[in-house]
């Protein structure tokens, strides 16, 4: 008889070694079982980490080969006593993100670390060749505090790229996923990263606030509250809710409905570029019904099932979510719940609660629910009129205009609060390294300075 998997122990990491802490927290899986014991970095330990990292900061960045090797190790090796299979299980059960999505994230991280140099070069102007004159991109600061999220592993690539641009990094992980940044740091150290280039410091909001105060620059992933707290700071790069949108014509065909279903629900609907608003120039309710029917067909499966597509949460959290949904959906039409015998919160038989998709509609294009993001496939269908122009598309990480109204693409790109526009039946997250995702990390961390040498007089 096989017993339960061993409880993971995650400690702060300073100078490349665990720094055991007496402050502890228990991380519970979404099925209610104990998953990990987390050592929390108290203020004094965080201060020590800041001092050590700052003392060693500066100098040239690690070679690109370090990051490529780290990506391979992250995806394949046993690191700190953890196999990639156990890593996948822990992240899945801690966050409620379906296992296949974590498998894809591992592959995405491996690919990104294999091309850090290409990603960085894509964000900086090409060097010019004039004898005696040169522009050098140099760090705005030497130490970055990174407050990373729980919703998906891949945003952790950002702080790794900061290392590749010459910064030293203090990482405060999300409370549900300390596993991804810890594993990434272990991979980087095994690949040859200087141990004092980065520190891993689990803790609450107060630890994050302290690190942001002590560092030269900050990177914050978070919801609306974090955006409101930090967005006015020029020394903090904020990555907030995606609020990604699609604009469709009056009579989308079945193929487009299939695409929209994927764009809403892929990876469990937890990514910032999943579609959470569909605007239509046609009737709202029929489109919402058609989307709800397709999304309702997604199976309810345990998180670790290789065909799982939907996220899950714990039973206590599910009760709170049910009450929250009742409050926020007032004044809209729910096209999904009537399709589910047991409601949108389903029991897959593994102790978790699966979050089934929810499609709502409103005839009010300014309804306050538009732009709301929840940790499962959640979408609001609302009307769009030609006289509205691009106004309803604002505040979007991605705007998809798959067929009708493609003439709005250029105008949408000029909207300051729209980061990316996709036309045609192309996934919202489709990209190449040369395409910006959410601004430029390189031009946040670096600034241009001029160098003139005596060759200028020749």
Short mmCIF file of C-alpha atoms in Angstrom, two decimals:
data_model
loop_
_atom_site.label_atom_id
_atom_site.label_comp_id
_atom_site.label_asym_id
_atom_site.label_seq_id
_atom_site.Cartn_x
_atom_site.Cartn_y
_atom_site.Cartn_z
CA UNK A 1 0.00 0.00 0.00
CA UNK A 2 1.43 3.36 -1.06
CA UNK A 3 1.31 6.19 1.49
CA UNK A 4 0.74 9.86 0.86
CA UNK A 5 3.52 11.75 -0.96
CA UNK A 6 6.03 13.28 1.46
CA UNK A 7 5.39 16.80 2.67
CA UNK A 8 7.57 19.27 0.76
CA UNK A 9 9.72 21.62 2.80
CA UNK A 10 10.42 24.97 1.16
CA UNK A 11 12.90 27.29 2.88
CA UNK A 12 14.19 30.75 1.96
CA UNK A 13 17.31 30.59 -0.22
CA UNK A 14 20.15 33.08 0.33
CA UNK A 15 23.62 32.78 -1.14
CA UNK A 16 22.61 29.60 -2.95
CA UNK A 17 21.72 27.71 0.24
CA UNK A 18 18.60 27.10 2.29
CA UNK A 19 18.21 29.53 5.19
CA UNK A 20 15.85 27.68 7.55
CA UNK A 21 13.31 29.90 9.27
CA UNK A 22 11.43 29.36 12.52
CA UNK A 23 8.44 31.18 11.02
CA UNK A 24 6.41 28.47 9.30
CA UNK A 25 3.23 28.18 7.24
CA UNK A 26 1.42 25.07 6.06
CA UNK A 27 0.39 24.97 2.40
CA UNK A 28 -2.72 22.85 1.87
CA UNK A 29 -3.66 21.32 -1.47
CA UNK A 30 -7.04 22.05 -3.02
CA UNK A 31 -8.16 18.54 -2.03
CA UNK A 32 -7.58 19.45 1.62
CA UNK A 33 -4.42 17.39 2.17
CA UNK A 34 -1.16 18.90 3.52
CA UNK A 35 1.18 19.67 0.64
CA UNK A 36 4.15 21.66 1.92
CA UNK A 37 5.69 23.39 4.90
CA UNK A 38 6.96 26.83 3.98
CA UNK A 39 9.69 28.68 5.83
CA UNK A 40 8.75 32.36 5.86
CA UNK A 41 11.42 35.05 5.67
CA UNK A 42 11.14 37.34 8.71
CA UNK A 43 12.19 40.97 8.37
CA UNK A 44 15.72 40.40 9.70
CA UNK A 45 16.32 37.55 7.26
CA UNK A 46 14.99 39.65 4.41
CA UNK A 47 17.32 42.48 5.43
CA UNK A 48 20.26 40.09 5.44
CA UNK A 49 19.30 38.85 1.98
CA UNK A 50 19.03 42.39 0.62
CA UNK A 51 22.44 43.26 2.02
CA UNK A 52 24.12 40.18 0.62
CA UNK A 53 22.56 40.50 -2.84
CA UNK A 54 23.31 44.22 -3.04
CA UNK A 55 26.94 43.72 -1.98
CA UNK A 56 27.49 41.36 -4.90
CA UNK A 57 25.35 43.23 -7.45
CA UNK A 58 26.72 44.75 -10.63
CA UNK A 59 29.08 43.47 -13.25
CA UNK A 60 28.23 41.76 -16.52
CA UNK A 61 25.17 39.51 -16.76
CA UNK A 62 25.55 35.74 -16.82
CA UNK A 63 26.15 34.14 -20.21
CA UNK A 64 23.13 33.10 -22.28
CA UNK A 65 24.30 29.49 -21.95
CA UNK A 66 23.56 29.61 -18.21
CA UNK A 67 19.90 30.32 -18.89
CA UNK A 68 19.57 27.78 -21.67
CA UNK A 69 21.09 25.11 -19.43
CA UNK A 70 18.81 26.15 -16.57
CA UNK A 71 15.78 25.77 -18.82
CA UNK A 72 16.79 22.22 -19.68
CA UNK A 73 17.36 21.36 -16.02
CA UNK A 74 14.07 22.94 -14.96
CA UNK A 75 12.17 20.79 -17.44
CA UNK A 76 13.99 17.49 -16.97
CA UNK A 77 16.17 17.20 -13.87
CA UNK A 78 15.73 16.36 -10.22
CA UNK A 79 16.38 19.62 -8.38
CA UNK A 80 16.50 20.07 -4.59
CA UNK A 81 15.19 16.52 -4.30
CA UNK A 82 12.21 17.22 -6.56
CA UNK A 83 11.54 15.52 -9.90
CA UNK A 84 9.72 17.37 -12.65
CA UNK A 85 6.77 15.01 -12.15
CA UNK A 86 6.57 15.87 -8.46
CA UNK A 87 6.92 19.56 -9.27
CA UNK A 88 4.00 19.29 -11.69
CA UNK A 89 1.87 17.51 -9.08
CA UNK A 90 2.64 20.06 -6.37
CA UNK A 91 1.87 23.11 -8.50
CA UNK A 92 -1.31 21.52 -9.83
CA UNK A 93 -2.62 20.60 -6.40
CA UNK A 94 -1.54 23.87 -4.77
CA UNK A 95 -3.01 26.24 -7.35
CA UNK A 96 -5.88 24.21 -8.80
CA UNK A 97 -4.58 24.74 -12.33
CA UNK A 98 -5.15 21.59 -14.41
CA UNK A 99 -2.11 19.33 -14.76
CA UNK A 100 -1.87 19.50 -18.57
CA UNK A 101 -1.63 23.30 -18.33
CA UNK A 102 1.34 22.97 -15.97
CA UNK A 103 2.98 20.53 -18.39
CA UNK A 104 2.65 23.11 -21.16
CA UNK A 105 4.01 25.80 -18.85
CA UNK A 106 7.13 23.74 -18.18
CA UNK A 107 7.72 23.51 -21.92
CA UNK A 108 7.10 27.25 -22.30
CA UNK A 109 9.60 28.13 -19.57
CA UNK A 110 12.20 25.81 -21.09
CA UNK A 111 11.77 27.45 -24.50
CA UNK A 112 11.92 31.00 -23.11
CA UNK A 113 15.10 30.36 -21.12
CA UNK A 114 16.67 28.97 -24.26
CA UNK A 115 16.24 32.30 -26.04
CA UNK A 116 16.85 34.99 -23.40
CA UNK A 117 19.39 36.75 -25.60
CA UNK A 118 16.95 36.88 -28.52
CA UNK A 119 14.13 38.12 -26.26
CA UNK A 120 16.33 40.88 -24.85
CA UNK A 121 17.70 42.01 -28.21
CA UNK A 122 14.16 42.23 -29.56
CA UNK A 123 13.31 44.90 -26.99
CA UNK A 124 16.29 47.18 -27.60
CA UNK A 125 17.15 49.35 -30.63
CA UNK A 126 19.72 48.02 -33.03
CA UNK A 127 23.24 49.24 -32.39
CA UNK A 128 24.44 51.95 -34.74
CA UNK A 129 27.92 52.10 -36.21
CA UNK A 130 29.40 55.61 -36.17
CA UNK A 131 33.13 55.85 -35.32
CA UNK A 132 33.63 57.34 -31.89
CA UNK A 133 29.96 57.44 -30.90
CA UNK A 134 27.97 54.72 -29.18
CA UNK A 135 24.82 54.25 -27.14
CA UNK A 136 25.14 51.89 -24.20
CA UNK A 137 22.12 50.44 -22.44
CA UNK A 138 23.04 50.24 -18.77
CA UNK A 139 21.06 49.22 -15.68
CA UNK A 140 18.80 51.84 -14.05
CA UNK A 141 19.47 49.99 -10.80
CA UNK A 142 21.30 46.88 -9.74
CA UNK A 143 18.72 45.15 -7.50
CA UNK A 144 15.18 44.19 -8.53
CA UNK A 145 12.45 42.99 -6.17
CA UNK A 146 10.08 40.60 -7.98
CA UNK A 147 6.62 39.86 -6.51
CA UNK A 148 5.47 36.89 -8.58
CA UNK A 149 1.97 35.42 -9.00
CA UNK A 150 0.19 32.12 -8.40
CA UNK A 151 -2.07 31.95 -11.43
CA UNK A 152 0.44 30.46 -13.91
CA UNK A 153 4.12 29.44 -13.79
CA UNK A 154 5.27 31.27 -16.93
CA UNK A 155 5.34 34.84 -15.53
CA UNK A 156 8.38 33.67 -13.55
CA UNK A 157 10.32 33.95 -16.82
CA UNK A 158 10.27 37.73 -16.29
CA UNK A 159 12.51 37.75 -13.22
CA UNK A 160 14.83 35.23 -14.85
CA UNK A 161 15.13 37.56 -17.84
CA UNK A 162 15.97 40.37 -15.41
CA UNK A 163 19.00 38.32 -14.33
CA UNK A 164 19.98 37.98 -17.99
CA UNK A 165 19.84 41.79 -18.34
CA UNK A 166 22.28 42.26 -15.48
CA UNK A 167 20.02 42.76 -12.46
CA UNK A 168 20.30 40.91 -9.18
CA UNK A 169 16.90 39.71 -8.01
CA UNK A 170 15.00 39.29 -4.74
CA UNK A 171 12.07 36.96 -5.40
CA UNK A 172 8.98 36.86 -3.21
CA UNK A 173 6.86 33.94 -4.47
CA UNK A 174 3.09 33.73 -4.46
CA UNK A 175 1.60 32.02 -1.42
CA UNK A 176 0.18 29.11 -3.46
CA UNK A 177 3.13 28.54 -5.78
CA UNK A 178 6.51 28.81 -4.13
CA UNK A 179 7.53 25.73 -6.12
CA UNK A 180 8.11 27.36 -9.53
CA UNK A 181 10.52 30.14 -8.46
CA UNK A 182 12.31 27.79 -6.07
CA UNK A 183 12.81 25.22 -8.82
CA UNK A 184 13.92 27.90 -11.28
CA UNK A 185 16.50 29.20 -8.83
CA UNK A 186 17.77 25.67 -8.19
CA UNK A 187 18.10 25.16 -11.95
CA UNK A 188 19.94 28.45 -12.38
CA UNK A 189 22.37 27.64 -9.56
CA UNK A 190 23.03 24.19 -11.02
CA UNK A 191 23.68 25.85 -14.38
CA UNK A 192 26.33 28.14 -12.92
CA UNK A 193 24.55 31.29 -11.68
CA UNK A 194 26.52 33.21 -9.04
CA UNK A 195 24.73 32.27 -5.77
CA UNK A 196 24.56 35.91 -4.68
CA UNK A 197 22.76 37.03 -7.83
CA UNK A 198 19.34 36.02 -6.45
CA UNK A 199 17.50 35.28 -3.23
CA UNK A 200 14.21 33.45 -2.69
CA UNK A 201 12.14 34.89 0.16
CA UNK A 202 8.67 33.44 0.85
CA UNK A 203 6.42 35.61 2.97
CA UNK A 204 3.32 37.73 3.18
CA UNK A 205 2.50 41.14 1.76
CA UNK A 206 4.69 42.83 4.35
CA UNK A 207 7.76 40.99 3.01
CA UNK A 208 6.93 42.09 -0.52
CA UNK A 209 6.46 45.70 0.59
CA UNK A 210 9.79 45.62 2.43
CA UNK A 211 11.66 44.22 -0.57
CA UNK A 212 10.12 46.81 -2.89
CA UNK A 213 11.23 49.56 -0.50
CA UNK A 214 14.80 48.22 -0.31
CA UNK A 215 15.38 47.40 -3.98
CA UNK A 216 16.26 49.85 -6.74
CA UNK A 217 13.45 48.63 -9.00
CA UNK A 218 10.34 46.50 -8.55
CA UNK A 219 8.26 44.04 -10.56
CA UNK A 220 4.74 43.39 -9.23
CA UNK A 221 2.18 40.91 -10.49
CA UNK A 222 -1.23 41.34 -8.93
CA UNK A 223 -4.89 42.25 -9.15
CA UNK A 224 -6.64 45.63 -9.20
CA UNK A 225 -5.49 46.50 -5.68
CA UNK A 226 -1.84 45.97 -6.57
CA UNK A 227 -2.25 48.02 -9.73
CA UNK A 228 -3.79 50.88 -7.75
CA UNK A 229 -1.03 50.65 -5.14
CA UNK A 230 1.99 50.64 -7.45
CA UNK A 231 1.06 51.88 -10.92
CA UNK A 232 2.11 55.49 -10.26
CA UNK A 233 5.65 54.45 -9.26
CA UNK A 234 8.12 54.91 -12.11
CA UNK A 235 10.48 52.45 -10.44
CA UNK A 236 7.91 49.63 -10.31
CA UNK A 237 6.75 47.65 -13.35
CA UNK A 238 3.19 46.46 -12.71
CA UNK A 239 1.63 43.49 -14.48
CA UNK A 240 -2.06 43.51 -13.59
CA UNK A 241 -5.25 41.83 -14.82
CA UNK A 242 -5.38 41.09 -18.55
CA UNK A 243 -9.05 41.93 -19.20
CA UNK A 244 -8.54 40.54 -22.72
CA UNK A 245 -11.43 41.04 -25.13
CA UNK A 246 -12.80 39.79 -28.45
CA UNK A 247 -14.95 41.81 -30.84
CA UNK A 248 -17.11 39.77 -33.23
CA UNK A 249 -19.71 40.46 -35.88
CA UNK A 250 -23.46 39.91 -35.83
CA UNK A 251 -23.48 36.24 -36.86
CA UNK A 252 -20.28 34.34 -36.02
CA UNK A 253 -20.09 30.91 -37.63
CA UNK A 254 -19.52 27.65 -35.76
CA UNK A 255 -15.80 27.64 -36.48
CA UNK A 256 -15.37 31.04 -34.86
CA UNK A 257 -17.43 29.89 -31.87
CA UNK A 258 -15.05 26.95 -31.49
CA UNK A 259 -12.10 29.35 -31.53
CA UNK A 260 -13.71 31.63 -28.95
CA UNK A 261 -14.33 28.63 -26.71
CA UNK A 262 -10.64 27.78 -26.81
CA UNK A 263 -9.59 31.37 -26.22
CA UNK A 264 -11.82 31.59 -23.14
CA UNK A 265 -11.02 28.21 -21.57
CA UNK A 266 -7.49 27.20 -22.59
CA UNK A 267 -5.26 26.43 -19.58
CA UNK A 268 -8.36 26.54 -17.39
CA UNK A 269 -9.01 30.20 -18.15
CA UNK A 270 -6.35 31.32 -15.64
CA UNK A 271 -4.02 33.21 -17.99
CA UNK A 272 -4.02 36.96 -18.44
CA UNK A 273 -4.62 36.57 -22.17
CA UNK A 274 -7.67 34.33 -21.92
CA UNK A 275 -10.71 36.16 -23.28
CA UNK A 276 -13.00 37.40 -20.50
CA UNK A 277 -15.20 39.78 -22.55
CA UNK A 278 -16.87 39.14 -25.91
CA UNK A 279 -18.33 42.21 -27.58
CA UNK A 280 -20.71 41.74 -30.50
CA UNK A 281 -22.39 43.97 -33.06
CA UNK A 282 -25.23 41.45 -33.20
CA UNK A 283 -27.74 40.08 -30.71
CA UNK A 284 -26.12 39.42 -27.34
CA UNK A 285 -28.17 36.58 -25.85
CA UNK A 286 -28.07 34.13 -28.78
CA UNK A 287 -24.27 34.44 -28.93
CA UNK A 288 -24.00 33.93 -25.18
CA UNK A 289 -26.20 30.82 -25.44
CA UNK A 290 -24.03 29.33 -28.17
CA UNK A 291 -20.85 29.96 -26.19
CA UNK A 292 -22.38 28.55 -23.01
CA UNK A 293 -23.39 25.36 -24.80
CA UNK A 294 -19.86 24.76 -26.05
CA UNK A 295 -18.19 25.58 -22.76
CA UNK A 296 -20.63 23.39 -20.83
CA UNK A 297 -19.36 20.41 -22.82
CA UNK A 298 -15.89 20.65 -21.21
CA UNK A 299 -15.54 17.59 -18.97
CA UNK A 300 -15.39 17.60 -15.18
CA UNK A 301 -12.21 15.64 -14.38
CA UNK A 302 -9.70 15.39 -11.53
CA UNK A 303 -6.92 17.94 -11.85
CA UNK A 304 -4.20 15.37 -12.48
CA UNK A 305 -6.12 13.63 -15.27
CA UNK A 306 -4.24 13.98 -18.55
CA UNK A 307 -7.44 15.25 -20.19
CA UNK A 308 -8.30 17.79 -17.48
CA UNK A 309 -9.14 21.23 -18.85
CA UNK A 310 -10.89 22.98 -15.95
CA UNK A 311 -9.40 24.39 -12.74
CA UNK A 312 -10.45 23.44 -9.23
CA UNK A 313 -10.47 24.89 -5.75
CA UNK A 314 -10.96 23.69 -2.19
CA UNK A 315 -14.44 23.09 -0.84
CA UNK A 316 -14.36 25.97 1.63
CA UNK A 317 -13.14 28.35 -1.07
CA UNK A 318 -15.85 27.03 -3.38
CA UNK A 319 -18.54 28.01 -0.88
CA UNK A 320 -17.13 31.53 -0.67
CA UNK A 321 -16.92 31.71 -4.47
CA UNK A 322 -20.54 30.62 -4.84
CA UNK A 323 -21.65 33.48 -2.58
CA UNK A 324 -19.39 35.92 -4.43
CA UNK A 325 -20.83 34.92 -7.81
CA UNK A 326 -24.37 35.40 -6.53
CA UNK A 327 -23.52 38.97 -5.53
CA UNK A 328 -21.59 40.10 -8.57
CA UNK A 329 -23.81 38.58 -11.27
CA UNK A 330 -26.92 40.48 -10.23
CA UNK A 331 -28.39 42.33 -13.19
CA UNK A 332 -26.96 39.96 -15.81
CA UNK A 333 -28.29 36.87 -17.55
CA UNK A 334 -26.61 33.59 -16.59
CA UNK A 335 -26.45 31.31 -19.63
CA UNK A 336 -24.41 28.54 -18.00
CA UNK A 337 -25.79 27.54 -14.60
CA UNK A 338 -29.11 26.21 -16.01
CA UNK A 339 -27.07 23.75 -18.09
CA UNK A 340 -25.43 22.16 -15.02
CA UNK A 341 -27.34 19.65 -12.90
CA UNK A 342 -25.23 20.47 -9.84
CA UNK A 343 -24.49 24.09 -10.65
CA UNK A 344 -21.20 25.60 -11.85
CA UNK A 345 -19.24 24.08 -8.93
CA UNK A 346 -18.83 20.37 -9.57
CA UNK A 347 -17.41 17.40 -7.65
CA UNK A 348 -14.92 15.32 -9.69
CA UNK A 349 -14.55 12.78 -6.89
CA UNK A 350 -11.03 13.67 -5.74
CA UNK A 351 -11.85 16.01 -2.85
CA UNK A 352 -11.68 19.19 -4.94
CA UNK A 353 -14.37 21.36 -6.51
CA UNK A 354 -14.09 21.92 -10.25
CA UNK A 355 -14.99 25.40 -11.49
CA UNK A 356 -17.16 25.02 -14.58
CA UNK A 357 -17.33 27.82 -17.17
CA UNK A 358 -19.73 30.69 -16.68
CA UNK A 359 -21.12 32.81 -19.51
CA UNK A 360 -23.09 35.93 -18.62
CA UNK A 361 -24.67 38.53 -20.85
CA UNK A 362 -25.73 42.11 -20.41
CA UNK A 363 -27.31 44.70 -22.67
CA UNK A 364 -25.34 47.41 -20.88
CA UNK A 365 -21.93 47.94 -22.56
CA UNK A 366 -20.74 49.75 -19.43
CA UNK A 367 -21.87 47.11 -16.92
CA UNK A 368 -19.39 47.01 -14.01
CA UNK A 369 -18.94 43.25 -14.41
CA UNK A 370 -17.26 43.79 -17.79
CA UNK A 371 -13.54 43.34 -17.25
CA UNK A 372 -13.95 41.21 -14.14
CA UNK A 373 -11.53 38.29 -14.08
CA UNK A 374 -12.03 35.12 -12.06
CA UNK A 375 -9.76 32.03 -11.78
CA UNK A 376 -11.77 29.89 -14.21
CA UNK A 377 -13.38 30.31 -17.65
CA UNK A 378 -15.58 33.34 -17.01
CA UNK A 379 -16.83 35.58 -19.80
CA UNK A 380 -19.30 38.42 -20.21
CA UNK A 381 -21.00 38.97 -23.58
CA UNK A 382 -22.03 42.58 -24.20
CA UNK A 383 -23.13 44.78 -27.11
CA UNK A 384 -20.87 46.90 -29.29
CA UNK A 385 -22.11 49.61 -31.65
CA UNK A 386 -20.11 51.27 -34.45
CA UNK A 387 -20.44 54.64 -32.73
CA UNK A 388 -18.66 53.14 -29.70
CA UNK A 389 -15.44 52.82 -31.69
CA UNK A 390 -12.52 51.56 -29.60
CA UNK A 391 -13.74 52.89 -26.26
CA UNK A 392 -15.11 49.49 -25.07
CA UNK A 393 -11.78 47.86 -26.02
CA UNK A 394 -9.70 49.90 -23.59
CA UNK A 395 -7.81 48.45 -20.62
CA UNK A 396 -6.96 45.21 -22.43
CA UNK A 397 -3.81 43.14 -22.56
CA UNK A 398 -5.10 41.62 -25.81
CA UNK A 399 -7.88 42.65 -28.18
CA UNK A 400 -8.92 39.96 -30.68
CA UNK A 401 -10.80 41.07 -33.80
CA UNK A 402 -11.15 37.79 -35.67
CA UNK A 403 -13.39 38.70 -38.64
CA UNK A 404 -15.78 41.63 -38.79
CA UNK A 405 -14.57 45.07 -37.69
CA UNK A 406 -10.91 44.31 -38.50
CA UNK A 407 -10.67 47.92 -39.72
CA UNK A 408 -10.52 48.88 -36.03
CA UNK A 409 -7.19 47.13 -35.50
CA UNK A 410 -4.97 50.15 -36.11
CA UNK A 411 -7.15 52.42 -33.99
CA UNK A 412 -7.12 49.84 -31.18
CA UNK A 413 -3.31 49.70 -31.32
CA UNK A 414 -3.20 53.45 -30.79
CA UNK A 415 -5.25 53.13 -27.60
CA UNK A 416 -2.75 53.71 -24.74
CA UNK A 417 -4.35 51.01 -22.55
CA UNK A 418 -4.36 48.27 -25.22
CA UNK A 419 -1.13 46.25 -25.31
CA UNK A 420 -1.67 43.91 -28.26
CA UNK A 421 -4.16 43.45 -31.13
CA UNK A 422 -4.79 40.16 -32.90
CA UNK A 423 -6.78 39.88 -36.12
CA UNK A 424 -8.03 36.75 -37.83
CA UNK A 425 -8.70 33.45 -36.13
CA UNK A 426 -5.42 33.46 -34.26
CA UNK A 427 -4.96 32.59 -30.60
CA UNK A 428 -4.63 35.70 -28.41
CA UNK A 429 -1.37 34.38 -26.93
CA UNK A 430 0.28 33.69 -30.31
CA UNK A 431 3.66 35.39 -30.39
CA UNK A 432 7.32 35.36 -31.40
CA UNK A 433 10.21 36.69 -29.29
CA UNK A 434 10.31 39.93 -31.26
CA UNK A 435 6.69 40.78 -30.36
CA UNK A 436 6.07 42.70 -27.12
CA UNK A 437 3.72 41.04 -24.64
CA UNK A 438 3.08 43.73 -22.03
CA UNK A 439 5.48 46.56 -22.62
CA UNK A 440 9.25 46.18 -22.53
CA UNK A 441 11.14 44.64 -19.63
CA UNK A 442 14.49 45.64 -21.14
CA UNK A 443 13.65 49.34 -21.41
CA UNK A 444 12.30 49.30 -17.85
CA UNK A 445 15.47 47.79 -16.40
CA UNK A 446 17.95 49.59 -18.66
CA UNK A 447 18.45 53.15 -19.82
CA UNK A 448 20.50 54.54 -22.73
CA UNK A 449 23.66 56.50 -22.15
CA UNK A 450 26.05 58.03 -24.64
CA UNK A 451 29.73 57.18 -25.06
CA UNK A 452 32.05 59.35 -27.15
CA UNK A 453 35.67 58.29 -27.67
CA UNK A 454 38.67 59.94 -29.32
CA UNK A 455 37.82 58.11 -32.52
CA UNK A 456 35.18 60.82 -33.03
CA UNK A 457 37.91 63.34 -33.94
CA UNK A 458 39.53 61.26 -36.63
#
